[in-house]
Every structure is written in C-alpha cells, then in structure tokens.
Short mmCIF file of C-alpha atoms in Angstrom, two decimals:
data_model
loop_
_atom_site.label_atom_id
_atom_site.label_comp_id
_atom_site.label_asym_id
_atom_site.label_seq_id
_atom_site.Cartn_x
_atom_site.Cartn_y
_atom_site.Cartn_z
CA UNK F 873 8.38 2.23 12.21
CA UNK F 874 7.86 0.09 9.13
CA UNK F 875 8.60 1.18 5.55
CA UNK F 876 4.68 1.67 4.91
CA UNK F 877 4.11 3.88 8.20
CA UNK F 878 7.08 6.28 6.57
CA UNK F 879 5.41 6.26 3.88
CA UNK F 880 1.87 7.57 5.29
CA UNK F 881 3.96 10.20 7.40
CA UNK F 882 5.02 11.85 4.16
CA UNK F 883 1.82 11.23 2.11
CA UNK F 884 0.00 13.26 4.55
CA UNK F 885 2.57 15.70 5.86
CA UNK F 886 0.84 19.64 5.16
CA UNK F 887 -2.56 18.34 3.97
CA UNK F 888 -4.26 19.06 6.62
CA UNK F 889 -6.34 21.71 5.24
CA UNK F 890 -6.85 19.83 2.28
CA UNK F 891 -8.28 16.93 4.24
CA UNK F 892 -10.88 18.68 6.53
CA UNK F 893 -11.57 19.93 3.36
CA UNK F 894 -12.34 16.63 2.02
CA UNK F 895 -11.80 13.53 3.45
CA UNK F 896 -12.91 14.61 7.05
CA UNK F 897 -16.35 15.55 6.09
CA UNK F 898 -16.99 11.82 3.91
CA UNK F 899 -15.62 10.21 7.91
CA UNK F 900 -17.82 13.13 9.52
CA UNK F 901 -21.13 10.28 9.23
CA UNK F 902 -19.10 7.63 11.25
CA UNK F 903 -18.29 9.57 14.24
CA UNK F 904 -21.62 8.75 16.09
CA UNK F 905 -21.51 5.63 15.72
CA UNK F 906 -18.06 5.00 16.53
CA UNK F 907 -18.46 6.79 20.09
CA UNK F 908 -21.43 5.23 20.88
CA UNK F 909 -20.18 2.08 20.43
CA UNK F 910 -17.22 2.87 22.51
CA UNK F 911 -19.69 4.15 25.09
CA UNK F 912 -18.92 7.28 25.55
CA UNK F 913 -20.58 9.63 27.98
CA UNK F 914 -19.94 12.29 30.60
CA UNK F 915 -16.83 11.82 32.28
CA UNK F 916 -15.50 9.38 30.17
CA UNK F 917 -11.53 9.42 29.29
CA UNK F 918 -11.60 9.03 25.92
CA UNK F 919 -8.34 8.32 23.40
CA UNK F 920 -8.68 9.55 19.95
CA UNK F 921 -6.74 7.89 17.90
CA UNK F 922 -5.13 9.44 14.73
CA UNK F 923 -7.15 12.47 14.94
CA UNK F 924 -6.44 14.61 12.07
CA UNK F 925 -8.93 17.46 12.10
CA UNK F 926 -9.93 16.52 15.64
CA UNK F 927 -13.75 16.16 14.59
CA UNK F 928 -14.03 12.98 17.22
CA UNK F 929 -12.17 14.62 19.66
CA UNK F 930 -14.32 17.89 19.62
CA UNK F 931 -17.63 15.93 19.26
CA UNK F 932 -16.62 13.44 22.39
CA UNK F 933 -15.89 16.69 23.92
CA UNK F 934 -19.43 18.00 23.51
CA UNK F 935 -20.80 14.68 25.45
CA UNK F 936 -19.12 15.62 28.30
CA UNK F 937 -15.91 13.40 27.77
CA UNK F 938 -12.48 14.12 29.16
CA UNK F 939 -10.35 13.91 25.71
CA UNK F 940 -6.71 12.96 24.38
CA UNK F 941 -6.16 13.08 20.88
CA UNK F 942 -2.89 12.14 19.37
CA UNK F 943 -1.91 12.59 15.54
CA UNK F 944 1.42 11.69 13.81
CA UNK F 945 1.51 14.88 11.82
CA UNK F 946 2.06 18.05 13.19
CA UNK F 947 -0.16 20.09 10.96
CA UNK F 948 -3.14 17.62 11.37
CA UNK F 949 -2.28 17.92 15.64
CA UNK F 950 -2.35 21.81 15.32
CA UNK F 951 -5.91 21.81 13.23
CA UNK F 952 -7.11 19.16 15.82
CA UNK F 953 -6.59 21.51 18.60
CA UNK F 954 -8.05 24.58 17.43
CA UNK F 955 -11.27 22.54 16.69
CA UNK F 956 -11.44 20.99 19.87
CA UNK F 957 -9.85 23.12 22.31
CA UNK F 958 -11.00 21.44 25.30
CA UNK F 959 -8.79 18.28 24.33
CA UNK F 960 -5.55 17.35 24.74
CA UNK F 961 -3.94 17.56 21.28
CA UNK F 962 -0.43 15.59 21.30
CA UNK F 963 1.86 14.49 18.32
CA UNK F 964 2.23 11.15 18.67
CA UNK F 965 2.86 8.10 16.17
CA UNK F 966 1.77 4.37 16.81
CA UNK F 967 2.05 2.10 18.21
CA UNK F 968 4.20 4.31 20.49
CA UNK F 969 1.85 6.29 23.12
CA UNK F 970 2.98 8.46 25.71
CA UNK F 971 0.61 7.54 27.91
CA UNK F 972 0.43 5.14 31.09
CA UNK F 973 -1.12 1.46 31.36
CA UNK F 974 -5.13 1.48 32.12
CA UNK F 975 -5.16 5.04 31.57
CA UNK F 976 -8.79 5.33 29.64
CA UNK F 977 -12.46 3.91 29.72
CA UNK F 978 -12.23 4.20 26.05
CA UNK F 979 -10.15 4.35 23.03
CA UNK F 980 -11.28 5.16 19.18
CA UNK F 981 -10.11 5.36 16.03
CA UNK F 982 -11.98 6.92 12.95
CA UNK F 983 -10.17 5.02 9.86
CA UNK F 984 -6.94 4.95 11.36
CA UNK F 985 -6.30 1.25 12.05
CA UNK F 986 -5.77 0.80 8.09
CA UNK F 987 -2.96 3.54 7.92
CA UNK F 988 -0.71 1.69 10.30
CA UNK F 989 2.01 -0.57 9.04
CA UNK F 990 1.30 -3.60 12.17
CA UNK F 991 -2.19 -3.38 12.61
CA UNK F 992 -2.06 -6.16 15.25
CA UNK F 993 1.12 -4.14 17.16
CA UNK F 994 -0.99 -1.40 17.31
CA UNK F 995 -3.95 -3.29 18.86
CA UNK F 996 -1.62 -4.47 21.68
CA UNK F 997 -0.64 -0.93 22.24
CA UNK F 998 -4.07 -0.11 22.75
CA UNK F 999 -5.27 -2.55 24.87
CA UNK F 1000 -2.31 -1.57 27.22
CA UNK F 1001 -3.84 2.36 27.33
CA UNK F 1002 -7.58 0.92 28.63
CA UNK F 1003 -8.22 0.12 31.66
CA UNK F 1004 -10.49 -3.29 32.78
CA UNK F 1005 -13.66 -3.51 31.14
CA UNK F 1006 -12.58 -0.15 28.65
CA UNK F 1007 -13.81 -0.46 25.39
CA UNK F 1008 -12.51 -0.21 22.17
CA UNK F 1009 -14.27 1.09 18.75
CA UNK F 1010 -12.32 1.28 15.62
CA UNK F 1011 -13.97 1.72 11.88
CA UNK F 1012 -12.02 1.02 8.35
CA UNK F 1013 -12.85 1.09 4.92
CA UNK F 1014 -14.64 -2.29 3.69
CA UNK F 1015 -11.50 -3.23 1.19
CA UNK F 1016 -10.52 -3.58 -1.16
CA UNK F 1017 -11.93 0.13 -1.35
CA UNK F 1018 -16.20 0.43 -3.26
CA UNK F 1019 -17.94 2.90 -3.33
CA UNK F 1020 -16.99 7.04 -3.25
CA UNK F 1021 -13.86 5.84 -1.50
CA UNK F 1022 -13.22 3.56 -4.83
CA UNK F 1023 -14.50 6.33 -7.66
CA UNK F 1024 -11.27 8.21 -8.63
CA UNK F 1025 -9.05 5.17 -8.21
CA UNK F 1026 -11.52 3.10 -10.79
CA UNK F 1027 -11.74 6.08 -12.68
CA UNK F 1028 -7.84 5.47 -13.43
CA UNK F 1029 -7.96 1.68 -13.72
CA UNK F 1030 -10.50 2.02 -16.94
CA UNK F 1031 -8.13 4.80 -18.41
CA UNK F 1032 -5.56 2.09 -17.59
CA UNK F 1033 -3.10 4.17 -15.34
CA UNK F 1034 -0.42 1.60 -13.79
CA UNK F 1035 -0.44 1.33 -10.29
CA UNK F 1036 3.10 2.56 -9.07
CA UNK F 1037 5.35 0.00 -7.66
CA UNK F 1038 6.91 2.22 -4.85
CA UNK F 1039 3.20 3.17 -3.67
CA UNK F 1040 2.69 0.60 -1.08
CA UNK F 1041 -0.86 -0.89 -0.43
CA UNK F 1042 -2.18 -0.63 3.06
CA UNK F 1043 -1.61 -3.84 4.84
CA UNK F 1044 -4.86 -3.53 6.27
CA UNK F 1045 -6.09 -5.29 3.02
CA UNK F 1046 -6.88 -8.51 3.96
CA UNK F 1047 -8.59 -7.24 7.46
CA UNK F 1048 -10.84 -4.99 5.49
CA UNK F 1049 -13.78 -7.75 5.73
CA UNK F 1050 -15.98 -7.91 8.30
CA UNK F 1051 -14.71 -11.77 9.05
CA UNK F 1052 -11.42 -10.61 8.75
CA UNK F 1053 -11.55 -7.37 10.82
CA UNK F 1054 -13.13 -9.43 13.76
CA UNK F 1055 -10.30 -11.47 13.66
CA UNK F 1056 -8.00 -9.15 13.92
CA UNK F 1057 -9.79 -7.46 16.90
CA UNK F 1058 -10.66 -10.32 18.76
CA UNK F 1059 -6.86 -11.82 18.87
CA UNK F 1060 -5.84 -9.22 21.15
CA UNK F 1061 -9.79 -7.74 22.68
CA UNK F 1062 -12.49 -9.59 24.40
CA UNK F 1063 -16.01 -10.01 22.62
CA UNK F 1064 -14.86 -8.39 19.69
CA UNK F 1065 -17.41 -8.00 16.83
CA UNK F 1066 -18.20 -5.86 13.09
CA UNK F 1067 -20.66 -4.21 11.75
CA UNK F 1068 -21.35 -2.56 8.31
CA UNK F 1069 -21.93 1.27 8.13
CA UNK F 1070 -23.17 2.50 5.31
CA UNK F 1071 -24.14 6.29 3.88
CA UNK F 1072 -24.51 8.28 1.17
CA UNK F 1073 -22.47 11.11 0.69
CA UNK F 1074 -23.46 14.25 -0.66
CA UNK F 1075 -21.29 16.23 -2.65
CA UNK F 1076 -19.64 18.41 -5.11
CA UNK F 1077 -17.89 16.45 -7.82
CA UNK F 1078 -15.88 19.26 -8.60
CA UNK F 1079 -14.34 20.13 -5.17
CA UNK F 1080 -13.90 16.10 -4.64
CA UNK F 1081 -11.73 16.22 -8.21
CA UNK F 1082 -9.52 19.25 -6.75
CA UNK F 1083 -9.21 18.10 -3.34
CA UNK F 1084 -8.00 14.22 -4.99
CA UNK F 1085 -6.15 15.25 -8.20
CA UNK F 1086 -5.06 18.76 -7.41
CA UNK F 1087 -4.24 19.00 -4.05
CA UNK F 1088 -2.54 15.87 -3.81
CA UNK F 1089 -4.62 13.64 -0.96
CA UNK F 1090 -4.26 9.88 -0.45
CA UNK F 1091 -2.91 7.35 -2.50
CA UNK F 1092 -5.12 8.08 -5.53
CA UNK F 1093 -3.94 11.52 -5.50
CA UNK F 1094 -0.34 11.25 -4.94
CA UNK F 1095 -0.47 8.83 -8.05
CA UNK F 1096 -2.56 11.06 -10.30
CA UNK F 1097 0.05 13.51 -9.62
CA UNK F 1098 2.53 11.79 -11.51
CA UNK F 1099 0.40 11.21 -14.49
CA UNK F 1100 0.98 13.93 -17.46
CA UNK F 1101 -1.69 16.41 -18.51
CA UNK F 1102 -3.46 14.57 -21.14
CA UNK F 1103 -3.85 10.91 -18.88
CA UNK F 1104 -4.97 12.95 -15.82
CA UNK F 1105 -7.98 15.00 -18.20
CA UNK F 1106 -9.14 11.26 -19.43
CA UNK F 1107 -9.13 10.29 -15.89
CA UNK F 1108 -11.31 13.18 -14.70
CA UNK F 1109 -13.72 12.43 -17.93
CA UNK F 1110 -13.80 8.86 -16.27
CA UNK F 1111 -14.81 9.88 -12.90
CA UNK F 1112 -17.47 12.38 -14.31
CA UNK F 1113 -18.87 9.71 -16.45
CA UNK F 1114 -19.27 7.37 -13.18
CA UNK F 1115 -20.65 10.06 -11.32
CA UNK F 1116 -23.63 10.44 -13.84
CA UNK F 1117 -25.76 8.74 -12.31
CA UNK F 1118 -25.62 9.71 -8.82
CA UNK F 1119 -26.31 13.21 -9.57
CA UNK F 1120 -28.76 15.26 -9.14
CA UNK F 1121 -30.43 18.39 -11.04
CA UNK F 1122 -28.26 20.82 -8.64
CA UNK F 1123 -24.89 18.97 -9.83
CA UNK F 1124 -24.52 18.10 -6.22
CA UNK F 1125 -23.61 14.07 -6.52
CA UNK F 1126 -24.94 11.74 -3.43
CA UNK F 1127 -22.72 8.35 -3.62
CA UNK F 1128 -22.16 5.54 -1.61
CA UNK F 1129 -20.21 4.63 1.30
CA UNK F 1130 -19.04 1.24 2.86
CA UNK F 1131 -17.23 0.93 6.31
CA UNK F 1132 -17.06 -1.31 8.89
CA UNK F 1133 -16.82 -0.75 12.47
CA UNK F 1134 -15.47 -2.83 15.54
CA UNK F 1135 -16.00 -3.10 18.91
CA UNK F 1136 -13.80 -4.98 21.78
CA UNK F 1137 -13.55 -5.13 25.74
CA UNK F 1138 -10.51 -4.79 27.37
#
C-alpha cells in the first residue's frame, strides 16, 4: 500500500452515508454506460470494483448478472450489500483481490481507478481476474477536476485558501486525459480506447455545501475542514456566487459534468 492509498482509506473511512448522500448520486449517470460498455448481460460475472454504495453492483444485478463487489472500507462494503443483496459484497483493497485468475467476463470500476496509489499495478491486477476475451470498463474524472466536480475546490482557490501540503493529489493526474487515460489502459489491455461522458447534474446547492463542507467528503472537504469560521463562510459565498447562473427559479442548480470512460479486452 502506498502512502496515498493510506491516505484515501482514512479520508473515506465512516462516510458512507454521507457519500450515497452525495457523491453516489452525481456517479449515478455513468453507471449505464460503464456496463454497457463492459457488456454486461444475463449471466455475466461481473467485478465491481470499489463499490461504495453498491449502485453498479445492484444495477448489474437487475440485468441478470452474477455480481462481486469489493470495497476497501467496511462501512461503504456494508451499505453496498444492503443495496444489492443479490451480490457478493467483500472488503477488499487493491490491487490485492481475493479472487482466482480468469475468474470474470467482466470487470468495472465507477471512478475508482483515480483513488488508487499505482494505477498501472492495479490494471495488471485486473487483467489477471478476466478471463480471455473479458472486458474491462473503467470511468475517471477528466483532470485536473471542471465542472461540479471542480465548483467548491475553485470556490476556495478565488478566496485564496492554500492547498495543504500533507493532502496528497491523486496520481491519477496526468492519466485524467483522454490521450493519457488510453495510454494507461492500453499498456496492460488489448484495443483499449476513451470516450467523454458528459451530464448535467441537477441539484440542491445547499445539500451539496453540507455534504462537502460539513460532513467532511473528499479532498475539498477534508481541507475546508481545517479552515476557521470566517474563511469557510467566504468560501461558501464563492461557491453560491458560481452557482448563479446555473440555477433555476426552484433554487434547484443543474451543472456540468466531465468524465471519461475506457474500455479494454483482455
């Protein structure tokens, strides 16, 4: 485990309920997408990869698939299994699987591949889970981070809030292009390729500020939380201000989203 995976263990340890709350819904547009690509269908055995609230795992369930999920936290495993109780809901922490060689016809992973600490490691370790021909589909963030993923974190920049030294940027950085992302992918996967997904998310600026700032999620959280009262309020009038105009008479706020997604062949 490198210094940055211990790091994402304890960023995310207990927030599970604060990221179905959040985060899980923004990823919620991807999941089609990703298991098509990934071709999955009745009968398939299907990996999940960092499952968190088990969304994939639950919705490859519904087509039919036979489903492991695995998830490094605990909290995130147990919330993953109660929303898809027909998979198989392990703790498990990459790139160490406990499972044997060719043992799926596909493996995914909805924004996962960017929390690891050796993205390329953890490719290997998945093309050792899929059997001949299996099929990989992975999406990421387009980085460095645009769009709703970006809003709280610029909010900060223009108050001028310093960017921690012992918060660690994902190495995933400089594969978060769709050049760069194929790269990665097709060093260790046949035919690899990337495509954009983009979206606009719907929803309540309010609950996004709480779930960010006040209950402590990603990154951008963890570092707001060490920001006294008064730098934290000019933040918030930041990210309300950039909000404007993307919302609508309701308050609700529709915003942009960029990902990318990959595909490979084992």
């Amino acid at each position: 485990m490198t210094d940055f995976d211990a790091y994402e263990r304890d960023l995310w340890a207990g927030r599970a309920g604060a990221y179905e709350r959040g985060f899980a819904r923004l990823t919620a547009r991807a999941i089609g997408p990703l298991l098509d690509t990934a071709g999955v269908t009745e009968d398939s055995r299907v990996l999940d990869l960092g499952t968190g609230p088990g969304l994939v795992a639950a919705e490859a369930s519904r087509r039919g698939a036979k489903v492991s999920a695995v998830d490094a936290d605990p909290q995130m495993a147990e919330t993953a299994a109660r929303n898809a109780p027909a998979a198989e809901v392990r703790v498990a922490v990459l790139p160490d699987l406990p499972y044997e060689d060719e043992t799926f016809d596909a493996v995914v992973g909805n924004f996962v591949i960017n929390h690891v600490g050796e993205p390329e490691t953890t490719l290997k370790e998945l093309r050792r889970l899929l059997r001949p021909g299996g099929r990989l589909a992975l999406t990421c963030w387009v980085m460095p981070g645009s769009g709703v993923l970006a809003v709280v974190r610029d909010a900060m920049e223009e108050v001028g809030v310093p960017w921690p030294d012992d918060v660690p940027l994902s190495p995933f950085m400089e594969h978060g292009r769709p050049d760069a992302f194929a790269a990665l992918v097709g060093g260790v996967f046949r035919e690899a390729a990337v495509e954009h997904l983009d979206w606009d998310f719907a929803f309540d600026p309010g609950e996004w500020w709480e779930n960010v700032a006040t209950a402590r999620v990603g990154s951008n959280g963890l570092v707001l939380s060490q920001q006294d009262p008064p730098t934290v309020a000019r933040v918030k009038d930041a990210y309300y201000r950039r909000l404007a105009p993307f919302t609508g008479e309701n308050g609700e706020v529709s915003f942009p989203a960029h990902a990318l997604l990959a595909r490979g062949l084992r």
